[in-house]
PDB file of C-alpha atoms and ligand atoms in Angstrom:
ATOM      1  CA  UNK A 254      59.187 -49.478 -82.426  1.00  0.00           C
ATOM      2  CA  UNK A 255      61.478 -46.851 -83.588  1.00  0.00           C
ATOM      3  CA  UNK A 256      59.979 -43.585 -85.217  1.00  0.00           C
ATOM      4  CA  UNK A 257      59.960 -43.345 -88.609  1.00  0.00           C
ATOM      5  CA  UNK A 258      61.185 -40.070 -89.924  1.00  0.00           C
ATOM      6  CA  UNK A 259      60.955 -39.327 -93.725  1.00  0.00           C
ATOM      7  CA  UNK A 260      63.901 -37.338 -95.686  1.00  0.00           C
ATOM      8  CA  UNK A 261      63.321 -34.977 -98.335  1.00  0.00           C
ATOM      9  CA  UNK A 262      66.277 -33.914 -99.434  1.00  0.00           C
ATOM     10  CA  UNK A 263      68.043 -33.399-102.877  1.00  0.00           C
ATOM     11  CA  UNK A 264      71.522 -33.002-102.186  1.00  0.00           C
ATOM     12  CA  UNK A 265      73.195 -36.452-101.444  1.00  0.00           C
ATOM     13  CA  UNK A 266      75.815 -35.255 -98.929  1.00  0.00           C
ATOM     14  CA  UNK A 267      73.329 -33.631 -96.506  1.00  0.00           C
ATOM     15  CA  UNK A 268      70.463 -36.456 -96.544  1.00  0.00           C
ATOM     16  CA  UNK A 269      73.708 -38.992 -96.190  1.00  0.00           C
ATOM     17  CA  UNK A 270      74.481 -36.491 -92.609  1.00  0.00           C
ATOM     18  CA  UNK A 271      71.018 -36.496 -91.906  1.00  0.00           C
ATOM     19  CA  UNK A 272      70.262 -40.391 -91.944  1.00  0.00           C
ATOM     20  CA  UNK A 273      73.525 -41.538 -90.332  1.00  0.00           C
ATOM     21  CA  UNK A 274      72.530 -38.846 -87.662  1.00  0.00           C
ATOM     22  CA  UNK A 275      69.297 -39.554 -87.368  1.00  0.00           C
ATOM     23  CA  UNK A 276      69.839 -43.648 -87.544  1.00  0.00           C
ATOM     24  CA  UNK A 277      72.181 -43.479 -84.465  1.00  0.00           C
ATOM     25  CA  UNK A 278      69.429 -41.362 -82.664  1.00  0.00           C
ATOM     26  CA  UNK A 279      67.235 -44.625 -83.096  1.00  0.00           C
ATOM     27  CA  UNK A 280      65.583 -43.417 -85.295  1.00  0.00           C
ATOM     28  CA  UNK A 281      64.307 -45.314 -88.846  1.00  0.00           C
ATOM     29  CA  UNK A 282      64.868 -43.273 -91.708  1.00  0.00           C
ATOM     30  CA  UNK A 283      63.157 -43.258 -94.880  1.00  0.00           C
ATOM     31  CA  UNK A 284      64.684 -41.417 -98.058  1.00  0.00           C
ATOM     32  CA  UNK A 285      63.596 -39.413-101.054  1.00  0.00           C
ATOM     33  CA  UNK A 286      65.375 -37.284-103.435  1.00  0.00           C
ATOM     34  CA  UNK A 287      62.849 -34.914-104.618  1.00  0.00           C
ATOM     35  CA  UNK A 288      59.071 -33.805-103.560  1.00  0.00           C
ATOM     36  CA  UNK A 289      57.271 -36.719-105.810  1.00  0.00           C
ATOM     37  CA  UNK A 290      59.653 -40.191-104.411  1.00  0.00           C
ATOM     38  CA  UNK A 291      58.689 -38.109-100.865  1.00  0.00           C
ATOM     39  CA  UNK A 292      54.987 -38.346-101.617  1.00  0.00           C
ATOM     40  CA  UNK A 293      55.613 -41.873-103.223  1.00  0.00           C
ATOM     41  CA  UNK A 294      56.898 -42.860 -99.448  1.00  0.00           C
ATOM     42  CA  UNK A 295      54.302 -41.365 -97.333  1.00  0.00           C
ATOM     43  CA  UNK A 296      51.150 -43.579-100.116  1.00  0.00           C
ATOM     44  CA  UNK A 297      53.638 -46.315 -99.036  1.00  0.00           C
ATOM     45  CA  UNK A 298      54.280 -45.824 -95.000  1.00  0.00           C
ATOM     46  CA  UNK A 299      53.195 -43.351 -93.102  1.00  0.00           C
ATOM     47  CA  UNK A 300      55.851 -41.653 -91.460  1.00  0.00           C
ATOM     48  CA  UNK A 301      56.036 -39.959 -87.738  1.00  0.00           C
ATOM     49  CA  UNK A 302      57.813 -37.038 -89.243  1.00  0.00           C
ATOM     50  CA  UNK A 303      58.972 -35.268 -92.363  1.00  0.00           C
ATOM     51  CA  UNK A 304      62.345 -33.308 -92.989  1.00  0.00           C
ATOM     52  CA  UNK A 305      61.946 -31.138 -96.201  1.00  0.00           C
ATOM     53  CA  UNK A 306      64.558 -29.666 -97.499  1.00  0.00           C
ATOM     54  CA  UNK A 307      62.876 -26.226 -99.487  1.00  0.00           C
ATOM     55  CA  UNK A 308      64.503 -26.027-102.631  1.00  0.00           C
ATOM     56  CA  UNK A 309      63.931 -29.512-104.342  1.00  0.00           C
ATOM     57  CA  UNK A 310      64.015 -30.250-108.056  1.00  0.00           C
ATOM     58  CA  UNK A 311      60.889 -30.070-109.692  1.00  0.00           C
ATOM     59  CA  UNK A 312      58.099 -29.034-106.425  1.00  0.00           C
ATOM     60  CA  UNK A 313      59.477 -27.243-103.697  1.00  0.00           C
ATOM     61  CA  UNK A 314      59.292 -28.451 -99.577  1.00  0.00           C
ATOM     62  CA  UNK A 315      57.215 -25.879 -99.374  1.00  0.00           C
ATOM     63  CA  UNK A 316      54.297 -26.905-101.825  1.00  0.00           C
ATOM     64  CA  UNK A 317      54.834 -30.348-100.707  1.00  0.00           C
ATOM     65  CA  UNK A 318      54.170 -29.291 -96.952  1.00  0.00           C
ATOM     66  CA  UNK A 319      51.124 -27.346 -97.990  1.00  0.00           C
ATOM     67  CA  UNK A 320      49.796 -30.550-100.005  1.00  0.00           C
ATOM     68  CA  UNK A 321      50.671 -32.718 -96.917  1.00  0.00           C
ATOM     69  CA  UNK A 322      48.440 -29.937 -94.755  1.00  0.00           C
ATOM     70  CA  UNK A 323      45.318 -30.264 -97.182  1.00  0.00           C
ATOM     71  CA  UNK A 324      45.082 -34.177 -97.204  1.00  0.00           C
ATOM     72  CA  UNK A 325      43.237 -35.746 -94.554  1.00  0.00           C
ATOM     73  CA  UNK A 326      45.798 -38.259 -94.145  1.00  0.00           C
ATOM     74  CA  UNK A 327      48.559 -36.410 -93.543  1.00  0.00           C
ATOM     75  CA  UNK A 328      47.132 -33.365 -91.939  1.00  0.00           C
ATOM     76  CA  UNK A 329      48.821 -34.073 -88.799  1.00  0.00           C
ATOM     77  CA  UNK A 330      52.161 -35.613 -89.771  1.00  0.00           C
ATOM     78  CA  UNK A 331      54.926 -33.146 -88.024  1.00  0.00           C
ATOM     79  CA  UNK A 332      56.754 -31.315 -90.511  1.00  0.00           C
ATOM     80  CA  UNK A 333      60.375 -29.977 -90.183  1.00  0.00           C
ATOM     81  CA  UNK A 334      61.531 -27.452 -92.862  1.00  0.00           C
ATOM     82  CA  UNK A 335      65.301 -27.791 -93.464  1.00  0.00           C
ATOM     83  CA  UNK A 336      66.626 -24.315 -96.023  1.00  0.00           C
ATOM     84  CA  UNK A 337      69.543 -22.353 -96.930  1.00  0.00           C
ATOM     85  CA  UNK A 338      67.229 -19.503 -96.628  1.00  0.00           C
ATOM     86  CA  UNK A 339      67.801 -17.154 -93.612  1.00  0.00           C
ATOM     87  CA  UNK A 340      65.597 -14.318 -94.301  1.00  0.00           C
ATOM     88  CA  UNK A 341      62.490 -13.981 -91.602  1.00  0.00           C
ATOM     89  CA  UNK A 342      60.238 -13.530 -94.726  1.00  0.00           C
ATOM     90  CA  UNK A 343      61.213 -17.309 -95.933  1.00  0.00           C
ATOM     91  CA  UNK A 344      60.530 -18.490 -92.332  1.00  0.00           C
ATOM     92  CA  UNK A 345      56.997 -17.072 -91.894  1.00  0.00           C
ATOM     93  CA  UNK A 346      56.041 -18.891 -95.212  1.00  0.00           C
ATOM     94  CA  UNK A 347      57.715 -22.226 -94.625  1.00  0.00           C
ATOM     95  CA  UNK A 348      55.551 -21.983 -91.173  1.00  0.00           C
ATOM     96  CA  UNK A 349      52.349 -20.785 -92.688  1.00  0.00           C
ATOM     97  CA  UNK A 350      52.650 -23.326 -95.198  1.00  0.00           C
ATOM     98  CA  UNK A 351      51.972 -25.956 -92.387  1.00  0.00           C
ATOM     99  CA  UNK A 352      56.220 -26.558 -90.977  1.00  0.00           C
ATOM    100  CA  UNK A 353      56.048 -27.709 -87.003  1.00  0.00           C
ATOM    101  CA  UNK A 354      59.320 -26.179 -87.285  1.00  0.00           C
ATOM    102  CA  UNK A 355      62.701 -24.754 -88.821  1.00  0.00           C
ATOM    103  CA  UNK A 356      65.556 -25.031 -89.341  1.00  0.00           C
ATOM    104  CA  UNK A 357      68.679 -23.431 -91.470  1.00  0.00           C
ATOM    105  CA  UNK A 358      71.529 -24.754 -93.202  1.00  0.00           C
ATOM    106  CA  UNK A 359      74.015 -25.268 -92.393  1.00  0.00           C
ATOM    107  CA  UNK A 360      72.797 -26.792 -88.939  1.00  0.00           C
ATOM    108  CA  UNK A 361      74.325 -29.247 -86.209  1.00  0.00           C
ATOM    109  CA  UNK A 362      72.932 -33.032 -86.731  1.00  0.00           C
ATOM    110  CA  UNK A 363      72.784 -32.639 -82.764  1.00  0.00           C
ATOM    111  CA  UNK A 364      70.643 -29.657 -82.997  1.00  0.00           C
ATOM    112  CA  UNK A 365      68.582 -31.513 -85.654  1.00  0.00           C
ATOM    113  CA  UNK A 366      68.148 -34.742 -83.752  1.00  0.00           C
ATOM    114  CA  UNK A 367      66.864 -32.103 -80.902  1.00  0.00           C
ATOM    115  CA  UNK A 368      64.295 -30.878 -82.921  1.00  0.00           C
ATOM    116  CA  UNK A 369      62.773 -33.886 -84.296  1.00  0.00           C
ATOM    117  CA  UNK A 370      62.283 -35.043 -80.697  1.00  0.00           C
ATOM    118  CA  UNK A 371      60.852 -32.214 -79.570  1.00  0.00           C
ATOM    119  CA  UNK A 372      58.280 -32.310 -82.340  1.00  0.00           C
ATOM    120  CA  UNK A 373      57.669 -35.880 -81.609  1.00  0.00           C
ATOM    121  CA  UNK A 374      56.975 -35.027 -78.234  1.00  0.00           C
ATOM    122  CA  UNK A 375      54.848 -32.682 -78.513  1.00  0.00           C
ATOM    123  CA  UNK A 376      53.282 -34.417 -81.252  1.00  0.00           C
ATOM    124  CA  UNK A 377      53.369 -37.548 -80.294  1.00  0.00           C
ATOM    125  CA  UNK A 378      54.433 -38.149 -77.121  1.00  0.00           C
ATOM    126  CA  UNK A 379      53.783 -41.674 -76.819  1.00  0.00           C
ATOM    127  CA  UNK A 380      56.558 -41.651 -79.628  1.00  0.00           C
ATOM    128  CA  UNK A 381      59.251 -40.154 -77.936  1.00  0.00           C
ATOM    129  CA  UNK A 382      59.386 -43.220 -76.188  1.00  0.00           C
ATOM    130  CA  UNK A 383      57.083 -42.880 -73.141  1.00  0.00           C
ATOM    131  CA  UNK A 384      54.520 -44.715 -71.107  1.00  0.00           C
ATOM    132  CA  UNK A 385      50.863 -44.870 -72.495  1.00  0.00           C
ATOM    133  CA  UNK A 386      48.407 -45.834 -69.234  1.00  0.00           C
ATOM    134  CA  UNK A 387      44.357 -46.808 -69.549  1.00  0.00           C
ATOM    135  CA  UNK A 388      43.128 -48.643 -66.684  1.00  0.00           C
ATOM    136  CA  UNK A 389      46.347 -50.040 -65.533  1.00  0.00           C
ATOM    137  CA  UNK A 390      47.301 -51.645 -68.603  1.00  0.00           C
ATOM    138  CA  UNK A 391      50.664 -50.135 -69.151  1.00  0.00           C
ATOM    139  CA  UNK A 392      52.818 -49.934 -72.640  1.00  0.00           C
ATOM    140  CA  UNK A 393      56.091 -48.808 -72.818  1.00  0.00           C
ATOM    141  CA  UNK A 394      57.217 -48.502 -76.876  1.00  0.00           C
ATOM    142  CA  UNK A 395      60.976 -48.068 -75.993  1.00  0.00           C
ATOM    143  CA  UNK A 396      61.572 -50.796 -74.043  1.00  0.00           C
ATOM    144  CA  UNK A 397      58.362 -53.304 -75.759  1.00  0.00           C
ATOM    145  CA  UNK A 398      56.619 -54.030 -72.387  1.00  0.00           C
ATOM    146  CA  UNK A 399      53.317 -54.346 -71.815  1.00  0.00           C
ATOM    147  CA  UNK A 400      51.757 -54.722 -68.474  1.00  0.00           C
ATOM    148  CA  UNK A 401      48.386 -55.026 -66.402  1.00  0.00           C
ATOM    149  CA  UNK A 402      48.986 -54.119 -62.801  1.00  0.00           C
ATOM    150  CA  UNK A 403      52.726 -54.435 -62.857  1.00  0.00           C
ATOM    151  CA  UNK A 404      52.722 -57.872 -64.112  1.00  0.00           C
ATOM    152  CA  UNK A 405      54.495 -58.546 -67.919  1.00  0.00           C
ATOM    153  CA  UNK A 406      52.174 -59.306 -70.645  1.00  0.00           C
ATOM    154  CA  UNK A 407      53.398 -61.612 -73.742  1.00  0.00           C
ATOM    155  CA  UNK A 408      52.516 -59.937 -76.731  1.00  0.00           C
ATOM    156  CA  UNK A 409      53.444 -60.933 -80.553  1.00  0.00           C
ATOM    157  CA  UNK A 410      54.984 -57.919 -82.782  1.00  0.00           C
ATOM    158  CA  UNK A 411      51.894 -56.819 -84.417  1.00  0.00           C
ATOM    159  CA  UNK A 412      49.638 -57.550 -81.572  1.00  0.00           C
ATOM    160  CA  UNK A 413      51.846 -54.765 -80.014  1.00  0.00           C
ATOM    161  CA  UNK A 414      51.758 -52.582 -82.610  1.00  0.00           C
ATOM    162  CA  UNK A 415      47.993 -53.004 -82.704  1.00  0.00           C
ATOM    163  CA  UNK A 416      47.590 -51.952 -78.842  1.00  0.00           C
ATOM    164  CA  UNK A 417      49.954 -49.418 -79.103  1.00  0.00           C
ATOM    165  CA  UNK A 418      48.163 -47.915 -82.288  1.00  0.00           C
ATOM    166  CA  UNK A 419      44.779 -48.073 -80.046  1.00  0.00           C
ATOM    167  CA  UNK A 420      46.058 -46.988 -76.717  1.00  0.00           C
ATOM    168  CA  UNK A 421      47.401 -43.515 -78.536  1.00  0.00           C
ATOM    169  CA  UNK A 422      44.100 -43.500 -80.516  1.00  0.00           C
ATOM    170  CA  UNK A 423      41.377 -44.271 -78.299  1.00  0.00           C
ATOM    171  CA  UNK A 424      37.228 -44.035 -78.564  1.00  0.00           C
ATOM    172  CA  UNK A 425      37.795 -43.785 -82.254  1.00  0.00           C
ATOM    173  CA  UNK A 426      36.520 -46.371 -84.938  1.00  0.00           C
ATOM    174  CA  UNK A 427      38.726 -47.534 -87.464  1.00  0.00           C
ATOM    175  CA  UNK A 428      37.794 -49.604 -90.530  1.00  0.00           C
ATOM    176  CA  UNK A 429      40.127 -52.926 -91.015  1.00  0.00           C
ATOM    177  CA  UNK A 430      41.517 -50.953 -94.425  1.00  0.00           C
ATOM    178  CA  UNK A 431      42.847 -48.045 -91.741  1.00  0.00           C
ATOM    179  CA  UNK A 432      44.007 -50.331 -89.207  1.00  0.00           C
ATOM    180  CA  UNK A 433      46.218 -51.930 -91.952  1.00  0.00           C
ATOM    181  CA  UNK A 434      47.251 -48.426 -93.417  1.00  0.00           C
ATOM    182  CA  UNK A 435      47.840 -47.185 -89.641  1.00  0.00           C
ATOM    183  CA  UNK A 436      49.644 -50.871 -88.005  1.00  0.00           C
ATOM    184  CA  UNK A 437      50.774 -52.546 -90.917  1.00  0.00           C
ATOM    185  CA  UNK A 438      51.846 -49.630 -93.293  1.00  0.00           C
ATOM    186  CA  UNK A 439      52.334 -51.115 -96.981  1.00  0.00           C
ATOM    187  CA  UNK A 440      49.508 -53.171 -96.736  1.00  0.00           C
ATOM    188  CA  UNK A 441      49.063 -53.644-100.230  1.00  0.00           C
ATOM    189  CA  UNK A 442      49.202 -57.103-100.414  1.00  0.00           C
ATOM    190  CA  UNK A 443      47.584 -57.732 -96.977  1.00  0.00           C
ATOM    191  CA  UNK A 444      44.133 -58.976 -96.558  1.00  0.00           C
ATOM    192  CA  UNK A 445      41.615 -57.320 -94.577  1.00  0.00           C
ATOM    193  CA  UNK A 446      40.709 -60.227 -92.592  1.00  0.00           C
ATOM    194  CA  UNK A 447      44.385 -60.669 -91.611  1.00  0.00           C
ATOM    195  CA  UNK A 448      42.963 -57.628 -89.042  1.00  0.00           C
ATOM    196  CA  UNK A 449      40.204 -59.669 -87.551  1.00  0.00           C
ATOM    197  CA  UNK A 450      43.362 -62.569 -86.755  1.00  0.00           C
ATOM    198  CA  UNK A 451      45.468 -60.110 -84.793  1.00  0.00           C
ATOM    199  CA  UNK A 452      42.279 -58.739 -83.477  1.00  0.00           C
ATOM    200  CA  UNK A 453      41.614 -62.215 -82.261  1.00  0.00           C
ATOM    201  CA  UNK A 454      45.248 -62.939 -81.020  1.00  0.00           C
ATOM    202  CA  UNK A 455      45.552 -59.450 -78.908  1.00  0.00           C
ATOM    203  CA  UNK A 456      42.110 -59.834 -77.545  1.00  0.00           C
ATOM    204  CA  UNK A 457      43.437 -63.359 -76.214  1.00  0.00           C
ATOM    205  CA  UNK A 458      46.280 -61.895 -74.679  1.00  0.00           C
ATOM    206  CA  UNK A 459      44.876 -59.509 -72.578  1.00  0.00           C
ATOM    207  CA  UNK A 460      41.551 -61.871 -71.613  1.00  0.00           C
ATOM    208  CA  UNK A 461      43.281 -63.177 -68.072  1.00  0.00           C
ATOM    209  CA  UNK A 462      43.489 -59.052 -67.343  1.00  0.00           C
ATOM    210  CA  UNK A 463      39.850 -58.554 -68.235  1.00  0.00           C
ATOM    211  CA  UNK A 464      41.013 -55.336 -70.708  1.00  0.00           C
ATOM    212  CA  UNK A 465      40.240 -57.359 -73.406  1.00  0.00           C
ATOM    213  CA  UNK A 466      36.288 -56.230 -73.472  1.00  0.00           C
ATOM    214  CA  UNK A 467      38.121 -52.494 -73.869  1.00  0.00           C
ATOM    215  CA  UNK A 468      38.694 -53.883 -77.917  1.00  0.00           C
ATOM    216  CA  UNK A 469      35.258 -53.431 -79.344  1.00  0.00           C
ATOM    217  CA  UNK A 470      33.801 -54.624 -82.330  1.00  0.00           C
ATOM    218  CA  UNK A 471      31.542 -51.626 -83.917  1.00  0.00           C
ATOM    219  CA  UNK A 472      29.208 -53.478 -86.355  1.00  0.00           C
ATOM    220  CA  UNK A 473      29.670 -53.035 -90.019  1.00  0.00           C
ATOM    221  CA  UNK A 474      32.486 -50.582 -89.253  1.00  0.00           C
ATOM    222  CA  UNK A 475      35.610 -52.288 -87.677  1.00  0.00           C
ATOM    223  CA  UNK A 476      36.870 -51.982 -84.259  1.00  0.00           C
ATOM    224  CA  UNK A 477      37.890 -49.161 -81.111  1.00  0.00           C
ATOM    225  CA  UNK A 478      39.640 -49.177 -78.084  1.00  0.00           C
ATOM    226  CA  UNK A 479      37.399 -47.986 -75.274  1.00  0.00           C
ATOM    227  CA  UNK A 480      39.503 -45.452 -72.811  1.00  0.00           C
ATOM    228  CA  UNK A 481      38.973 -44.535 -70.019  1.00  0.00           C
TER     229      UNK A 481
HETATM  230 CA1   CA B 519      68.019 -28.707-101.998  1.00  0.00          CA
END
């Protein structure tokens, strides 16, 4: 599962350098042209991080990022500010207005690329592509393995995601509607009930391990992954 990382950038030459860059880093890259297609994106998918570019057409990065920082939803998505601007002032309020981190134009894709893993990681760091552990049931998102005890687990695609969404999110509940917002991403035209199936099918899988009681079905609510 690569990262998704979202572009907001108005100038078609630099969000062209920053997906091919950021593509052959592995990465998935999303892109919008102004403030409102970025917003557009994120109601659509959520993204693992955001490039904003600060001077958009119509509202800046740096309203956007302050929007992104009051919504619930998006409170925690990393943020990367990406400006022309070099003056200290500029940088304090791109940071105060919620940016993870900085960086001015022009910069090296390398440099970039650097960045946006190091926010991931410290983020996310089951993102940057390492090994998330609960009672010996062991998921690796670079490589797509899953195993109890050393031995290889068959998983399907979303059953994966599924796991890997509730081994990074443990002892919380989450309703079907924000397991399909948070696995499936445009779930528009996705049934709730399509949840309790891969529930079903993941639970399944992991039964001959015994980590299968560790998905729990909360009552009225949806379902958590007990941790350890
Ligand atoms: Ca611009």
């Amino acid at each position: 599962m690569s990262p998704a990382i979202l572009v907001v950038e108005d100038e078609p030459a630099i969000q062209e350098l920053l997906a091919v860059n950021l593509r052959h880093a592995g990465f998935e890259v999303i892109r919008a042209g102004s403030a409102e297609e970025g917003e557009a994106a994120i109601r659509a998918a959520m993204p693992d991080v955001a490039i904003l570019d600060w001077m958009l057409p119509g509202q800046s990065g740096v309203a956007l990022a302050k929007k992104l920082r009051q919504d619930e939803r998006t409170r925690e998505l990393p943020i990367i500010m990406l400006t022309a601007r070099v003056h200290e002032e500029d940088k304090i309020q791109g940071l105060e207005a919620g940016a993870d981190d900085y960086v001015t134009k022009p910069f090296s894709p390398k440099e970039l690329v650097a960045r946006v893993r190091a926010v991931l990681r410290r983020r996310s760091p089951h993102l940057a592509g390492e090994t998330v552990e609960v009672d010996g049931l062991a998921l690796n998102p670079g490589t797509h393995r899953v195993t109890v005890g050393g031995q290889p687990l068959e998983l399907g695609p979303t059953e994966f995601r599924l796991l890997f969404f509730f081994m990074t999110h443990p002892e919380r509940v989450y309703t079907r509607a924000q397991l399909l917002d948070e696995v499936w991403g445009d779930h528009v035209f996705i049934e709730e009930r399509t949840v309790d199936v891969h529930i079903r099918r993941l639970r399944a899988a992991l039964e001959p391990s015994g980590r299968h009681e560790r998905v729990e079905t909360v009552r009225g609510t949806g379902y958590r992954f007990r941790g350890n």
